[in-house]
PDB file of C-alpha atoms in Angstrom:
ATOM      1  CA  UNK A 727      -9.496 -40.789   0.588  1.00  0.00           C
ATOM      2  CA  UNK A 728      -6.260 -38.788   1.718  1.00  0.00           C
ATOM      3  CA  UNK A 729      -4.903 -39.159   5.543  1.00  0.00           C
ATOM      4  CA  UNK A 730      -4.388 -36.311   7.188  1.00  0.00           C
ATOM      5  CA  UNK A 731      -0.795 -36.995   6.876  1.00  0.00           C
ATOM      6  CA  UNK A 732      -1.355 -36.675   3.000  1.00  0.00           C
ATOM      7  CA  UNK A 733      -3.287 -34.048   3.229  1.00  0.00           C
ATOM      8  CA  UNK A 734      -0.939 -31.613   5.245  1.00  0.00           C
ATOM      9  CA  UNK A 735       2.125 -32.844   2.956  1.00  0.00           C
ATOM     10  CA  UNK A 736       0.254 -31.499   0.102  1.00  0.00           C
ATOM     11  CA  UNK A 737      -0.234 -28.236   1.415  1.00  0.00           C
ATOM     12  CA  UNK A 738       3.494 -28.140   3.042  1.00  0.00           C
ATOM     13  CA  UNK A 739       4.664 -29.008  -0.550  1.00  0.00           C
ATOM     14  CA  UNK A 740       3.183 -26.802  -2.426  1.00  0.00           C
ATOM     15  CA  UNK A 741       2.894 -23.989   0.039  1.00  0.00           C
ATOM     16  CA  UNK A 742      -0.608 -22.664  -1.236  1.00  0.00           C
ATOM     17  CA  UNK A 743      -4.710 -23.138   0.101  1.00  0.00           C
ATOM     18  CA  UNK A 744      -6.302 -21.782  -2.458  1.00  0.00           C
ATOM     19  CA  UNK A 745      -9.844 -19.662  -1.183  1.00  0.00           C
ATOM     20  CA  UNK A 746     -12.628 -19.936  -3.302  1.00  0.00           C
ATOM     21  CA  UNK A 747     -15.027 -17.007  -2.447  1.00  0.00           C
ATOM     22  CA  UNK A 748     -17.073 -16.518  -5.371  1.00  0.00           C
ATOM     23  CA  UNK A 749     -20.604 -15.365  -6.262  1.00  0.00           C
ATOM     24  CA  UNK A 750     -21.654 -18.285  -8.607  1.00  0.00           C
ATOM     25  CA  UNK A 751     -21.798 -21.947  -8.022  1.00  0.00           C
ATOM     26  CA  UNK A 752     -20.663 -22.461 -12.323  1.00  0.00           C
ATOM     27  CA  UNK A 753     -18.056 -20.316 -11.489  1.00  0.00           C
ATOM     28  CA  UNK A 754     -16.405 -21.660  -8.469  1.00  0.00           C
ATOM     29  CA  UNK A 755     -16.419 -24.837 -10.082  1.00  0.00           C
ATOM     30  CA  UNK A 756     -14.579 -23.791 -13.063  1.00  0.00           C
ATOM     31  CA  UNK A 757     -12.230 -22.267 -11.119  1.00  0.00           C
ATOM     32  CA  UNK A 758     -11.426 -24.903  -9.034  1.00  0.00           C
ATOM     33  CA  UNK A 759     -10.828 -26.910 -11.911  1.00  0.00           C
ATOM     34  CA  UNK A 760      -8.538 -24.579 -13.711  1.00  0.00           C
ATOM     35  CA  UNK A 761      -6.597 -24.329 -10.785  1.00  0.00           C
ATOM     36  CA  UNK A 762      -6.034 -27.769 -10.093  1.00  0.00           C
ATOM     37  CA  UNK A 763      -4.910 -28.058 -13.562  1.00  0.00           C
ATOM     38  CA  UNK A 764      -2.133 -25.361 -12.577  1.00  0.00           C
ATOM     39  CA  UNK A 765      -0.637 -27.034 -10.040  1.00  0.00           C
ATOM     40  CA  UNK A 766      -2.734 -26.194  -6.854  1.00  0.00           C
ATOM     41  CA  UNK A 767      -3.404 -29.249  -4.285  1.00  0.00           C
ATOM     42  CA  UNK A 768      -5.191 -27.426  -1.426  1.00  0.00           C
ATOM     43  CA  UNK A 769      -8.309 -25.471  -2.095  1.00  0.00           C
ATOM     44  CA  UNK A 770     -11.142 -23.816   0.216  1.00  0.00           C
ATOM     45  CA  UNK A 771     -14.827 -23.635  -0.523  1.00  0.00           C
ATOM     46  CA  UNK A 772     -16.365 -21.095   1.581  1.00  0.00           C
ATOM     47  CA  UNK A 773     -19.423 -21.887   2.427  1.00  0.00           C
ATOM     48  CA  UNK A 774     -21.095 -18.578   1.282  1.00  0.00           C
ATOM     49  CA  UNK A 775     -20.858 -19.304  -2.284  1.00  0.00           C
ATOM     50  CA  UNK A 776     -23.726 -20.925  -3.245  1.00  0.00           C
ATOM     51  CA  UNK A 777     -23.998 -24.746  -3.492  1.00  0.00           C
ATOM     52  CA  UNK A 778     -20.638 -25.139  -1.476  1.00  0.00           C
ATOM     53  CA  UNK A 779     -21.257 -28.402   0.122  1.00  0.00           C
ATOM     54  CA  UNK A 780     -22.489 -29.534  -3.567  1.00  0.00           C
ATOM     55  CA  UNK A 781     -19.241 -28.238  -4.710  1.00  0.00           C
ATOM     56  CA  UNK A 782     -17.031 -29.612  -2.219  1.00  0.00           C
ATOM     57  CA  UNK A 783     -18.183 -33.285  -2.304  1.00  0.00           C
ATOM     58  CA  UNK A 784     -18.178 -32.792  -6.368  1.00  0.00           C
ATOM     59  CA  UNK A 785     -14.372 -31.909  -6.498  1.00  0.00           C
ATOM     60  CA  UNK A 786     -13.688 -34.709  -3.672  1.00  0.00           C
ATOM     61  CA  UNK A 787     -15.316 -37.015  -5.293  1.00  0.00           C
ATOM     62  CA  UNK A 788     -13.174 -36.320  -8.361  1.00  0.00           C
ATOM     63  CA  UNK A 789      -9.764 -35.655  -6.889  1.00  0.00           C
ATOM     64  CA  UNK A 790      -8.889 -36.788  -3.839  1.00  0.00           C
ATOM     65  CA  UNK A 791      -7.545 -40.045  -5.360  1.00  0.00           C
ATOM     66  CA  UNK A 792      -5.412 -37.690  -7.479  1.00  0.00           C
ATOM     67  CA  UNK A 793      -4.097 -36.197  -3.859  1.00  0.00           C
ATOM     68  CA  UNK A 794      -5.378 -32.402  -3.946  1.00  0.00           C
ATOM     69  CA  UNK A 795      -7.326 -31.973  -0.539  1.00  0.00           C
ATOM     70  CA  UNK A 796     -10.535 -30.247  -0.870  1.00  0.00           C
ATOM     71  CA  UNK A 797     -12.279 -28.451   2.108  1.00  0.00           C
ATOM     72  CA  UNK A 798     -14.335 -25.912   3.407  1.00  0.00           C
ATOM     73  CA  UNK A 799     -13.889 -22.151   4.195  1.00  0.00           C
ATOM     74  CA  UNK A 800     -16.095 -20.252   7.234  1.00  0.00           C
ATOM     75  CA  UNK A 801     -17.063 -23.311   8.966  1.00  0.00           C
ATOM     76  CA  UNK A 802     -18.485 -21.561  12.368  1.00  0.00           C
ATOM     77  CA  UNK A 803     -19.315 -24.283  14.458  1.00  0.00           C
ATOM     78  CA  UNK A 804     -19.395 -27.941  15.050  1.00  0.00           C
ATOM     79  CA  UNK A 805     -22.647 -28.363  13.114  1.00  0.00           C
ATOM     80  CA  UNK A 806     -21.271 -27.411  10.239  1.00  0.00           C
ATOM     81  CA  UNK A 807     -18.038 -28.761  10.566  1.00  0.00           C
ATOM     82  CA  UNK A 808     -19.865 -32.303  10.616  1.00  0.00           C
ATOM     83  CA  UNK A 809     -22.170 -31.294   7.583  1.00  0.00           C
ATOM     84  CA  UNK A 810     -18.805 -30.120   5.743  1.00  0.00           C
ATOM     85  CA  UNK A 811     -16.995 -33.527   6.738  1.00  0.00           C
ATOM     86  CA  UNK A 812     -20.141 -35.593   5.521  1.00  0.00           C
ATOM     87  CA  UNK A 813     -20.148 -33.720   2.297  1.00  0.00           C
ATOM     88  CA  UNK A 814     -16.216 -34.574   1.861  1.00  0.00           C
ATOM     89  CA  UNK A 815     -14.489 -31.974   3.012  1.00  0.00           C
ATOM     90  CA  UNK A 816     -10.705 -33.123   3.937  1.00  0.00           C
ATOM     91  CA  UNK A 817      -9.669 -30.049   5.588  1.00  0.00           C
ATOM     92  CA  UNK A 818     -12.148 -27.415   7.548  1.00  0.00           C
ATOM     93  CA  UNK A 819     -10.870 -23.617   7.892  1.00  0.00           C
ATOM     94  CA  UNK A 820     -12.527 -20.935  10.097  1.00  0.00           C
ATOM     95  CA  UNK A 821     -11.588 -17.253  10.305  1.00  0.00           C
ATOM     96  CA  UNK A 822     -11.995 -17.083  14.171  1.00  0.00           C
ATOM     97  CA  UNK A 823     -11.486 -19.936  17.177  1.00  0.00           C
ATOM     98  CA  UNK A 824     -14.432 -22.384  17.532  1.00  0.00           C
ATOM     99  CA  UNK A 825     -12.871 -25.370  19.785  1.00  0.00           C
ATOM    100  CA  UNK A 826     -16.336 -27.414  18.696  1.00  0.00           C
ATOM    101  CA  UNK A 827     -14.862 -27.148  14.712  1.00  0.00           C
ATOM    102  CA  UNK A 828     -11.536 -27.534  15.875  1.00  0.00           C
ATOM    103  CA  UNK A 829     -12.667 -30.905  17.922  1.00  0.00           C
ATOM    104  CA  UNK A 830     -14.861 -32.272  15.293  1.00  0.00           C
ATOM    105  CA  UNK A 831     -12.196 -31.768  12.913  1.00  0.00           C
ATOM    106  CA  UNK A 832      -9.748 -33.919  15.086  1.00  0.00           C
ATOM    107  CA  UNK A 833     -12.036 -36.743  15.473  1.00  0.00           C
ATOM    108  CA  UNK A 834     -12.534 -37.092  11.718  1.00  0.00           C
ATOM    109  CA  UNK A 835      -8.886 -36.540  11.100  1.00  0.00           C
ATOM    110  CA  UNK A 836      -9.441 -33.735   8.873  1.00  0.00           C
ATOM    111  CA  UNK A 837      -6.849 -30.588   8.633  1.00  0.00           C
ATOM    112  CA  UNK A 838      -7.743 -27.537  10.519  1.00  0.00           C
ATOM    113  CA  UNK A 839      -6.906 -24.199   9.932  1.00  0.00           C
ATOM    114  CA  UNK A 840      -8.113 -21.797  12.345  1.00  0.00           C
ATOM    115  CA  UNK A 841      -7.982 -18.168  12.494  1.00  0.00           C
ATOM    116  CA  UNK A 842      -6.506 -15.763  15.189  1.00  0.00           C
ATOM    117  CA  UNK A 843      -4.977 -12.247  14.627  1.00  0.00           C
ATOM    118  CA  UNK A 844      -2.798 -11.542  18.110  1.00  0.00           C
ATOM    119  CA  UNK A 845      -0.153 -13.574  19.711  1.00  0.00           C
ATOM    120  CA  UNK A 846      -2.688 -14.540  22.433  1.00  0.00           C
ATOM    121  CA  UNK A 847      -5.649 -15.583  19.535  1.00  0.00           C
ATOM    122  CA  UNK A 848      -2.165 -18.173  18.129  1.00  0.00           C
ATOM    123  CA  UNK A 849      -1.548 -19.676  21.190  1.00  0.00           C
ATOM    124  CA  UNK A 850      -4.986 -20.025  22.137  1.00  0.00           C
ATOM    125  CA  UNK A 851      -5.520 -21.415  18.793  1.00  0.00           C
ATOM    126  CA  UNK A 852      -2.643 -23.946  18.844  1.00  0.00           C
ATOM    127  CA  UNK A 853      -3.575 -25.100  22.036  1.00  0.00           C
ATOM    128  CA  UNK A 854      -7.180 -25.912  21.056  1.00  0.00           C
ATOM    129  CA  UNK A 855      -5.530 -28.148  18.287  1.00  0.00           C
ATOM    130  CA  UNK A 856      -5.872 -26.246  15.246  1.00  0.00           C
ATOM    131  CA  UNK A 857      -3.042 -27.998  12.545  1.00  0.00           C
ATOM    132  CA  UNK A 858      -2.680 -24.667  10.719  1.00  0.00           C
ATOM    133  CA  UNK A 859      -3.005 -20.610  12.377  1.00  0.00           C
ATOM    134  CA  UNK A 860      -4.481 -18.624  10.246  1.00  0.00           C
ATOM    135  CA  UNK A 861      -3.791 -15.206   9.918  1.00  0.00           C
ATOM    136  CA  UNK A 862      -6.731 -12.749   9.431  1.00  0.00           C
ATOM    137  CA  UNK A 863      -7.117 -10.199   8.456  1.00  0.00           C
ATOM    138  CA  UNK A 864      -4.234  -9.408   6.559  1.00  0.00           C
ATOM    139  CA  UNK A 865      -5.230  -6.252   4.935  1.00  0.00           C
ATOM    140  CA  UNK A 866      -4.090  -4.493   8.511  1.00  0.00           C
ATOM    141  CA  UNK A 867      -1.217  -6.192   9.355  1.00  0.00           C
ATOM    142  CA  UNK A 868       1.177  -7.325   7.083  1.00  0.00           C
ATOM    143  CA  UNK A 869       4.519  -9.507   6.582  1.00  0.00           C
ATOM    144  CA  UNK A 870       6.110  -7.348   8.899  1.00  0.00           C
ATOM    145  CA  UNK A 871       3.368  -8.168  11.496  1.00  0.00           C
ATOM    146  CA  UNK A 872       4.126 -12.121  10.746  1.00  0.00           C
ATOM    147  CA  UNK A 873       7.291 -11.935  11.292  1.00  0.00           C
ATOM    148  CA  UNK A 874       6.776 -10.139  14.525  1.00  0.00           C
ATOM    149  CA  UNK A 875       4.333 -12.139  15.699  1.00  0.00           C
ATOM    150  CA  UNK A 876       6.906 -15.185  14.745  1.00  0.00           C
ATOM    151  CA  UNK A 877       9.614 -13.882  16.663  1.00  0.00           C
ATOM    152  CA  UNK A 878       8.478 -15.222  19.900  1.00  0.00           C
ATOM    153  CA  UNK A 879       6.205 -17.749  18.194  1.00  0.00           C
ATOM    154  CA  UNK A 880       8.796 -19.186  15.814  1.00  0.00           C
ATOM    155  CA  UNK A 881       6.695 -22.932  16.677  1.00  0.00           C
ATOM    156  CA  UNK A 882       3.716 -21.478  15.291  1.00  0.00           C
ATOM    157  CA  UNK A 883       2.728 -22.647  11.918  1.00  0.00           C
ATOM    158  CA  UNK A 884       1.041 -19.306  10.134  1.00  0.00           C
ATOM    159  CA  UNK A 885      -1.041 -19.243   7.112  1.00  0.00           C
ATOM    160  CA  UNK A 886      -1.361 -15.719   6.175  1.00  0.00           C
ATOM    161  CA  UNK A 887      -5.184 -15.307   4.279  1.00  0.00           C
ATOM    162  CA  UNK A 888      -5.443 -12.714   1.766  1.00  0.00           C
ATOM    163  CA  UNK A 889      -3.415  -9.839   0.203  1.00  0.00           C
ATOM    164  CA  UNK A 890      -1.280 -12.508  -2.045  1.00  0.00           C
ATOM    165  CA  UNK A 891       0.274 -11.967  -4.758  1.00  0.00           C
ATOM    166  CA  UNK A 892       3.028 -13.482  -7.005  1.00  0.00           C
ATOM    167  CA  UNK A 893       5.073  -9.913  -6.301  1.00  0.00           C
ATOM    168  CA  UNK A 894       4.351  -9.744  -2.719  1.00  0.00           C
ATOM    169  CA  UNK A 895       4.562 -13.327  -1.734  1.00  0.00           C
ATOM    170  CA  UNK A 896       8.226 -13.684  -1.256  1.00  0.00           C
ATOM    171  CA  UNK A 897       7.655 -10.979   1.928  1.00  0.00           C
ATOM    172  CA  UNK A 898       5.154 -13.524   3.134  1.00  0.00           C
ATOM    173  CA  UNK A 899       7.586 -16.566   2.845  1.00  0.00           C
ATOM    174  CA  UNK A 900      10.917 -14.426   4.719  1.00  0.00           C
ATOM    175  CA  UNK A 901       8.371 -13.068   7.147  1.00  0.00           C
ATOM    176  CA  UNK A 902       7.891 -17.446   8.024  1.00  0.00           C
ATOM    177  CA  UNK A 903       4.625 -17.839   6.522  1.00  0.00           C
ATOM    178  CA  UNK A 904       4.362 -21.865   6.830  1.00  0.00           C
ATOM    179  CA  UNK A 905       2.144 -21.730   3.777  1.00  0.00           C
ATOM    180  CA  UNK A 906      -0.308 -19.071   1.740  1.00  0.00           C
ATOM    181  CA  UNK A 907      -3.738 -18.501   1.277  1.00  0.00           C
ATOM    182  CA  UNK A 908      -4.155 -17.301  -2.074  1.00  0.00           C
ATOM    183  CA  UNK A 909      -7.418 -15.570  -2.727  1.00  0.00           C
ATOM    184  CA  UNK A 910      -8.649 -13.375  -5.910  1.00  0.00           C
ATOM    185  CA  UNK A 911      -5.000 -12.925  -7.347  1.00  0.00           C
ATOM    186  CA  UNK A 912      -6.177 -16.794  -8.934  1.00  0.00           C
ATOM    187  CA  UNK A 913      -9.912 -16.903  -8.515  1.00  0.00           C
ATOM    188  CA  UNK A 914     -10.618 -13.635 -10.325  1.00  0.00           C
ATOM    189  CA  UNK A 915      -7.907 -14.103 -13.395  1.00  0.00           C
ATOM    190  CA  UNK A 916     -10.433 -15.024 -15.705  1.00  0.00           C
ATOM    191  CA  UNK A 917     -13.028 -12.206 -14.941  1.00  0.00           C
ATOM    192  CA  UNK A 918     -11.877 -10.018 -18.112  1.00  0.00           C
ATOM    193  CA  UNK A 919     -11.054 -12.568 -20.649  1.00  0.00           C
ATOM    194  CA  UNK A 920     -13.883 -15.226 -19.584  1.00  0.00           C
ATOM    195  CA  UNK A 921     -10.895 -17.527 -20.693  1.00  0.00           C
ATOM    196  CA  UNK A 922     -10.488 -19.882 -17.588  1.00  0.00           C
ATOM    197  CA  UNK A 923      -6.663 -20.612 -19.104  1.00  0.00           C
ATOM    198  CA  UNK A 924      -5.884 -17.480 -17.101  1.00  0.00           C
ATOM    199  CA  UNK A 925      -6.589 -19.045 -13.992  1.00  0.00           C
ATOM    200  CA  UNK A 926      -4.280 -22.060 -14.530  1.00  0.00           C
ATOM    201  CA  UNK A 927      -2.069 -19.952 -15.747  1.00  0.00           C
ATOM    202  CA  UNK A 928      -2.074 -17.682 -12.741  1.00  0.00           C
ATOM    203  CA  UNK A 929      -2.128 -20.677 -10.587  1.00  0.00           C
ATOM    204  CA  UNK A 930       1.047 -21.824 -11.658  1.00  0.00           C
ATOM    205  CA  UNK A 931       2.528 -18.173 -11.344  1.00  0.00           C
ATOM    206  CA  UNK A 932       1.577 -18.120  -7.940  1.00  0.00           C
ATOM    207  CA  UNK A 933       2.963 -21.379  -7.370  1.00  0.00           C
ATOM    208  CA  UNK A 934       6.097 -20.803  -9.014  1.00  0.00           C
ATOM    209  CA  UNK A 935       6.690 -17.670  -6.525  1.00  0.00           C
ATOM    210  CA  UNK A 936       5.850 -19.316  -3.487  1.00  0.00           C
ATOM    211  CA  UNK A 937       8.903 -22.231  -4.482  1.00  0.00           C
ATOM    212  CA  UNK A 938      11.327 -19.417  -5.819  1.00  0.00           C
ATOM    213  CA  UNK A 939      10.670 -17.735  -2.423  1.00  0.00           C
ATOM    214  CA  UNK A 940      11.515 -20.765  -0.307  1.00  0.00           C
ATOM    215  CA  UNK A 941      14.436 -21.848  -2.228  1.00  0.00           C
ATOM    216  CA  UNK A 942      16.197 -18.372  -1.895  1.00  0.00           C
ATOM    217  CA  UNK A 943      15.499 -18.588   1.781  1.00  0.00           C
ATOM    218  CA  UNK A 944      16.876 -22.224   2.310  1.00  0.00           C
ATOM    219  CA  UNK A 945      20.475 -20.487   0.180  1.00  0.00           C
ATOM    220  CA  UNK A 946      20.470 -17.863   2.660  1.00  0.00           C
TER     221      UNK A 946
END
């Protein structure tokens, strides 16, 4: 089983939570699997694909020794945080504040990533405990609204959620993302080829962005 040390270095490392917010229980599997096979160490199940909790202690029980953290997406209150944490999950992400998550989360040392929009929802949501802020949505904001928000939040560590992709995601990283949530960009890739190659494939893509972005940032 990962610390939570081990768990958050995987995510800083790699700089990507990949969200798993699909229709099909087959097919949220195979995607998980083809993206850990490209590269990704941090994924989400949301818990409104069906068979999540089935999923998620599945995956755990196959790769947490191999260090890729595997948690749960939309996890509302503490109830289900503790049902999520039973099943496996190493790492517990809501899109809104809920201090019983964030508390049950803390007491089973798993990673938290909670969600908050204004600078007010972020500070309110770091001081409830949350590890990780995540941004949502991001269809109405933007990296210019990150990097905003940053400016007098520069402590903050902000996990924008959605709107990804390997063209955009270098104005994610200068904006001071602290990591990405990458959404259909890698879940969908294999929808017109049925060929779940394209997912690894895309995986890596991603991944290969996100570490081109932060490298040109640390020469600047």
């Amino acid at each position: 089983m990962l610390t939570k040390f081990e768990a958050l270095r995987a995510i800083h490392d790699t700089g990507a939570v990949l969200i798993i917010r699909l229709d099909s229980e087959d097919e949220a599997l195979a995607v998980a699997h083809a993206a850990i096979a490209g590269g990704i160490r941090a994924l989400e199940i949301t818990l409104s694909v069906p068979g999540a909790k089935r999923i998620i202690t599945a995956l755990s029980e196959e790769y947490s020794a191999q260090g890729v953290v595997i948690g749960a997406g939309t996890v509302l209150d503490a109830q289900s945080a503790y049902s999520c944490i039973e099943a496996g999950a190493q790492m517990l992400v809501s899109p809104n504040l809920d201090r019983g998550m964030l508390e049950v989360a803390n007491r089973y040392q798993a990673v938290s990533i909670s969600g908050a929009f204004t600078p007010t929802e972020v500070v309110d949501t770091l001081s409830a405990g949350a590890d990780i802020v995540k941004l949502f949505p991001t269809e109405i904001s933007g990296p210019g609204y990150l990097k905003t928000v940053r400016a007098p939040l520069a402590q903050a560590p902000i996990l924008p959620a959605g709107s990804a992709t390997p063209e955009n995601v270098s104005e994610w990283i200068d904006a001071g993302a602290a990591a990405i949530g990458v959404g259909s960009s890698v879940t969908k890739a294999a929808r017109s080829s049925g060929d779940y190659g394209d997912v690894t494939t895309a995986a890596r893509t991603m991944l290969a962005a996100i570490a081109s972005a932060r490298g040109r940032g640390d020469q600047e």
